[in-house]
Amino acid sequence: MTLHVCPIPTCPTLSPHPGPCPTHAADKRRRRGTTTAQGYGWQHQRTRARLLRALALAPGQPCPMCGDPMLPGQPVDLDHTTPISISPQSKGDRLVHATCNRAAGGRIGHTNRSM
């Protein structure tokens, strides 16, 4: 097993995964604030909870972005079919793998910056 040093300067902690150690990762989550503070209101949270319950009842649904099955316990995000950058009133309406959603968001953000 490879151990990785925490990327925070002066932190000598070794962990089995790359990135910040558990202490610094928790600090980062606290600084980000609650989902409401991040701009996700009760309607977003209610829709996400409803879709997660549906996923738990029917595991293995394909991810709309990559086609691989979504299984309970995997990190998933509530995705907007129409990106918020195109339509600010767009509502989250589907679950996708967190990695797929964040990669797509990065591509869309990069495209919008270069315009």
PDB file of C-alpha atoms in Angstrom:
ATOM      1  CA  MET A   1       0.000   0.000   0.000  1.00  0.00           C
ATOM      2  CA  THR A   2       1.383   3.379  -1.015  1.00  0.00           C
ATOM      3  CA  LEU A   3       1.153   6.181   1.539  1.00  0.00           C
ATOM      4  CA  HIS A   4       0.750   9.799   0.504  1.00  0.00           C
ATOM      5  CA  VAL A   5       1.847  12.905   2.384  1.00  0.00           C
ATOM      6  CA  CYS A   6      -0.836  15.508   3.098  1.00  0.00           C
ATOM      7  CA  PRO A   7      -0.370  18.395   0.596  1.00  0.00           C
ATOM      8  CA  ILE A   8      -0.925  21.016   3.315  1.00  0.00           C
ATOM      9  CA  PRO A   9       2.440  22.650   4.154  1.00  0.00           C
ATOM     10  CA  THR A  10       3.902  21.574   7.509  1.00  0.00           C
ATOM     11  CA  CYS A  11       1.493  18.605   7.824  1.00  0.00           C
ATOM     12  CA  PRO A  12       3.530  15.381   8.002  1.00  0.00           C
ATOM     13  CA  THR A  13       0.472  13.078   8.069  1.00  0.00           C
ATOM     14  CA  LEU A  14       0.569  10.011   5.819  1.00  0.00           C
ATOM     15  CA  SER A  15      -2.668   8.597   4.441  1.00  0.00           C
ATOM     16  CA  PRO A  16      -3.513   5.769   2.022  1.00  0.00           C
ATOM     17  CA  HIS A  17      -5.199   8.144  -0.442  1.00  0.00           C
ATOM     18  CA  PRO A  18      -3.857  11.205  -2.270  1.00  0.00           C
ATOM     19  CA  GLY A  19      -5.106  14.595  -1.158  1.00  0.00           C
ATOM     20  CA  PRO A  20      -5.515  16.174   2.245  1.00  0.00           C
ATOM     21  CA  CYS A  21      -5.337  14.067   5.393  1.00  0.00           C
ATOM     22  CA  PRO A  22      -8.664  13.350   7.151  1.00  0.00           C
ATOM     23  CA  THR A  23      -8.192  16.320   9.523  1.00  0.00           C
ATOM     24  CA  HIS A  24      -7.593  18.833   6.728  1.00  0.00           C
ATOM     25  CA  ALA A  25     -10.348  17.308   4.563  1.00  0.00           C
ATOM     26  CA  ALA A  26     -12.819  17.815   7.438  1.00  0.00           C
ATOM     27  CA  ASP A  27     -11.640  21.428   7.822  1.00  0.00           C
ATOM     28  CA  LYS A  28     -12.266  21.994   4.107  1.00  0.00           C
ATOM     29  CA  ARG A  29     -15.811  20.571   4.358  1.00  0.00           C
ATOM     30  CA  ARG A  30     -16.561  22.842   7.347  1.00  0.00           C
ATOM     31  CA  ARG A  31     -15.318  25.935   5.480  1.00  0.00           C
ATOM     32  CA  ARG A  32     -17.567  25.133   2.500  1.00  0.00           C
ATOM     33  CA  GLY A  33     -20.587  25.349   4.781  1.00  0.00           C
ATOM     34  CA  THR A  34     -23.938  23.640   4.610  1.00  0.00           C
ATOM     35  CA  THR A  35     -25.659  22.791   1.359  1.00  0.00           C
ATOM     36  CA  THR A  36     -28.052  25.687   1.959  1.00  0.00           C
ATOM     37  CA  ALA A  37     -25.097  28.071   2.380  1.00  0.00           C
ATOM     38  CA  GLN A  38     -23.696  26.741  -0.914  1.00  0.00           C
ATOM     39  CA  GLY A  39     -26.902  27.729  -2.723  1.00  0.00           C
ATOM     40  CA  TYR A  40     -28.762  24.416  -2.634  1.00  0.00           C
ATOM     41  CA  GLY A  41     -32.133  25.048  -0.990  1.00  0.00           C
ATOM     42  CA  TRP A  42     -34.727  22.692   0.418  1.00  0.00           C
ATOM     43  CA  GLN A  43     -36.195  21.920  -3.007  1.00  0.00           C
ATOM     44  CA  HIS A  44     -32.811  20.664  -4.289  1.00  0.00           C
ATOM     45  CA  GLN A  45     -32.310  18.575  -1.156  1.00  0.00           C
ATOM     46  CA  ARG A  46     -35.842  17.130  -1.368  1.00  0.00           C
ATOM     47  CA  THR A  47     -35.408  16.191  -5.057  1.00  0.00           C
ATOM     48  CA  ARG A  48     -32.021  14.591  -4.355  1.00  0.00           C
ATOM     49  CA  ALA A  49     -33.455  12.571  -1.437  1.00  0.00           C
ATOM     50  CA  ARG A  50     -36.359  11.363  -3.617  1.00  0.00           C
ATOM     51  CA  LEU A  51     -34.011  10.269  -6.408  1.00  0.00           C
ATOM     52  CA  LEU A  52     -31.659   8.534  -3.939  1.00  0.00           C
ATOM     53  CA  ARG A  53     -34.599   6.559  -2.518  1.00  0.00           C
ATOM     54  CA  ALA A  54     -35.548   5.511  -6.062  1.00  0.00           C
ATOM     55  CA  LEU A  55     -31.952   4.432  -6.717  1.00  0.00           C
ATOM     56  CA  ALA A  56     -31.942   2.373  -3.507  1.00  0.00           C
ATOM     57  CA  LEU A  57     -35.122   0.584  -4.634  1.00  0.00           C
ATOM     58  CA  ALA A  58     -33.770  -0.117  -8.132  1.00  0.00           C
ATOM     59  CA  PRO A  59     -29.948  -0.325  -7.957  1.00  0.00           C
ATOM     60  CA  GLY A  60     -27.929  -0.648 -11.127  1.00  0.00           C
ATOM     61  CA  GLN A  61     -29.639   2.071 -13.147  1.00  0.00           C
ATOM     62  CA  PRO A  62     -27.262   3.321 -15.849  1.00  0.00           C
ATOM     63  CA  CYS A  63     -25.584   6.696 -15.384  1.00  0.00           C
ATOM     64  CA  PRO A  64     -27.003   9.048 -18.053  1.00  0.00           C
ATOM     65  CA  MET A  65     -23.502  10.328 -18.817  1.00  0.00           C
ATOM     66  CA  CYS A  66     -21.284   7.228 -18.977  1.00  0.00           C
ATOM     67  CA  GLY A  67     -23.765   4.330 -19.055  1.00  0.00           C
ATOM     68  CA  ASP A  68     -22.128   2.424 -16.177  1.00  0.00           C
ATOM     69  CA  PRO A  69     -24.482   1.204 -13.424  1.00  0.00           C
ATOM     70  CA  MET A  70     -25.068   3.436 -10.393  1.00  0.00           C
ATOM     71  CA  LEU A  71     -24.988   1.394  -7.197  1.00  0.00           C
ATOM     72  CA  PRO A  72     -25.962   2.322  -3.638  1.00  0.00           C
ATOM     73  CA  GLY A  73     -22.935   3.621  -1.751  1.00  0.00           C
ATOM     74  CA  GLN A  74     -21.305   5.156  -4.833  1.00  0.00           C
ATOM     75  CA  PRO A  75     -21.007   8.943  -4.753  1.00  0.00           C
ATOM     76  CA  VAL A  76     -23.737  10.429  -6.938  1.00  0.00           C
ATOM     77  CA  ASP A  77     -24.724  14.029  -7.670  1.00  0.00           C
ATOM     78  CA  LEU A  78     -27.985  15.652  -8.641  1.00  0.00           C
ATOM     79  CA  ASP A  79     -27.407  16.856 -12.197  1.00  0.00           C
ATOM     80  CA  HIS A  80     -29.084  19.533 -14.288  1.00  0.00           C
ATOM     81  CA  THR A  81     -29.980  18.292 -17.772  1.00  0.00           C
ATOM     82  CA  THR A  82     -29.625  21.895 -18.966  1.00  0.00           C
ATOM     83  CA  PRO A  83     -26.530  23.468 -17.341  1.00  0.00           C
ATOM     84  CA  ILE A  84     -27.136  26.379 -14.976  1.00  0.00           C
ATOM     85  CA  SER A  85     -24.639  28.428 -17.005  1.00  0.00           C
ATOM     86  CA  ILE A  86     -27.050  28.194 -19.966  1.00  0.00           C
ATOM     87  CA  SER A  87     -30.352  28.397 -18.069  1.00  0.00           C
ATOM     88  CA  PRO A  88     -30.076  29.749 -14.491  1.00  0.00           C
ATOM     89  CA  GLN A  89     -33.619  28.537 -13.700  1.00  0.00           C
ATOM     90  CA  SER A  90     -32.666  24.934 -14.525  1.00  0.00           C
ATOM     91  CA  LYS A  91     -33.532  22.420 -11.796  1.00  0.00           C
ATOM     92  CA  GLY A  92     -31.637  19.258 -10.906  1.00  0.00           C
ATOM     93  CA  ASP A  93     -33.618  16.377 -12.343  1.00  0.00           C
ATOM     94  CA  ARG A  94     -31.422  13.280 -12.489  1.00  0.00           C
ATOM     95  CA  LEU A  95     -28.721  11.418 -10.591  1.00  0.00           C
ATOM     96  CA  VAL A  96     -25.345  10.809 -12.213  1.00  0.00           C
ATOM     97  CA  HIS A  97     -21.978   9.545 -10.962  1.00  0.00           C
ATOM     98  CA  ALA A  98     -20.232  12.330  -9.048  1.00  0.00           C
ATOM     99  CA  THR A  99     -17.090  11.946 -11.180  1.00  0.00           C
ATOM    100  CA  CYS A 100     -19.101  12.216 -14.424  1.00  0.00           C
ATOM    101  CA  ASN A 101     -20.968  15.291 -13.194  1.00  0.00           C
ATOM    102  CA  ARG A 102     -17.853  17.106 -12.001  1.00  0.00           C
ATOM    103  CA  ALA A 103     -15.930  16.316 -15.171  1.00  0.00           C
ATOM    104  CA  ALA A 104     -18.807  17.634 -17.295  1.00  0.00           C
ATOM    105  CA  GLY A 105     -19.042  20.752 -15.127  1.00  0.00           C
ATOM    106  CA  GLY A 106     -15.343  21.360 -15.619  1.00  0.00           C
ATOM    107  CA  ARG A 107     -15.660  21.004 -19.386  1.00  0.00           C
ATOM    108  CA  ILE A 108     -18.668  23.339 -19.532  1.00  0.00           C
ATOM    109  CA  GLY A 109     -16.976  25.894 -17.279  1.00  0.00           C
ATOM    110  CA  HIS A 110     -13.848  25.808 -19.403  1.00  0.00           C
ATOM    111  CA  THR A 111     -15.886  26.252 -22.591  1.00  0.00           C
ATOM    112  CA  ASN A 112     -17.744  29.248 -21.131  1.00  0.00           C
ATOM    113  CA  ARG A 113     -14.495  30.899 -19.998  1.00  0.00           C
ATOM    114  CA  SER A 114     -12.946  30.692 -23.435  1.00  0.00           C
ATOM    115  CA  MET A 115     -15.889  32.437 -25.156  1.00  0.00           C
TER     116      MET A 115
END
